[in-house]
């Protein structure tokens, strides 16, 4: 199959969260199954630091959008068999952030990502590459299905091209004032609630949901949850109306990218068979972060965006009680400035026992996954979650709230003792979190039980191979809809 991925972030080039992990892993997995996969994303300032200087195309793409004509260069790279095209438009992408800076979104994000969507489609023409399916991800590329459906359906070039839209997080809807429709070349007839209007504004995510041939999200449970009024974030009606085209496919984890046996950022490598290196990682982490040297005390870790989605309120609300247990607490995260301040202040009361690091730091995150014992993910909602999958791989046992992909990937000993790989608490409440924590710490004090749970998590198959096969079925379904 010929597949075009369009996304606003992908590892290893630019990342703010799990979306990047997925878009960095799924295309290579599809390539390894023999498909022609190309990826289009912006040439952000930070991409250059990963790829080095890539030559700029001689020809530029001409895109006209909202009465403005754009001339866009592109740069080509290759990543694990995938041709990657970086759109070079400095006025929009040569900035410090991907979506904003210092907690503020850029004010021209509608145009920045509208241009990504429009230029990606134009690029296929320029390359004479006719995709079977264009796979768009999250609100940033929600206009891809709309442009294909509304503007290009008469164009024979795209007669055989379908679209798949993936929801990685329904909480981010790309909502802009209705006036933005003009600069995005969106016909005013679409600005109704049956179109892409959303509470008096326009939503780019809604455009993807309404016009894609098929839709998927990243776990079966989240797929069910988003069709309910409680978790549908105002879009559950639309999602229910498309229930036949809506699928829940669990993410995989790139086993090469996330492997404690091959991770050069760790003080010492280790594997499920030989965990001696993990003890060294723990000791070094305690030393590095100024925690008391205590090999037997459990280190509980979080690596997370600091957003209300991630259950930060629960952690702050239970802070003293969590730290009254025999444990050390490490949090690496960035995001909401209020959470940043409150967490940093709370940690200051527990020198040597709690440490909060307010930055985005991939190498540091790896040292934390490796050096910690328990990975806390108390998300209010979680489409799939990659943190808990990485933690499993690194032998850091997850403790999670039973929601979305966390409920689909973590099995509690109370549910299935012979399959358990972590701990799950049912209610989004402080008391429930603390009960889960106590059960986990009890298991930690029983080394044979702990080792069994940890070994199971470290050795379970989470590869992208299976997910890639499921995506291929979905692409075929998209194509079938064209007939
Ligand atoms: P989301 O995509 O909602 O942020 P996921 O759990 O799906 O959450 O993915 C988060 C990814 O981002 C993981 O790979 C995690 O390790 C990484 N991450 C989150 N915060 C940080 C941080 N401050 N530093 C380094 N990596 C981080």
mmCIF file of C-alpha atoms in Angstrom, residues 19 74 84 333 415-416 467:
data_model
loop_
_atom_site.group_PDB
_atom_site.id
_atom_site.type_symbol
_atom_site.label_atom_id
_atom_site.label_comp_id
_atom_site.label_asym_id
_atom_site.label_seq_id
_atom_site.Cartn_x
_atom_site.Cartn_y
_atom_site.Cartn_z
ATOM 1 C CA UNK A 19 1.666 11.346 19.593
ATOM 2 C CA UNK A 74 10.779 21.033 1.850
ATOM 3 C CA UNK A 84 10.273 11.951 5.703
ATOM 4 C CA UNK A 333 7.294 17.145 34.030
ATOM 5 C CA UNK A 415 -8.234 -9.338 38.818
ATOM 6 C CA UNK A 416 -5.816 -11.975 37.523
ATOM 7 C CA UNK A 467 -0.668 -2.878 15.831
#
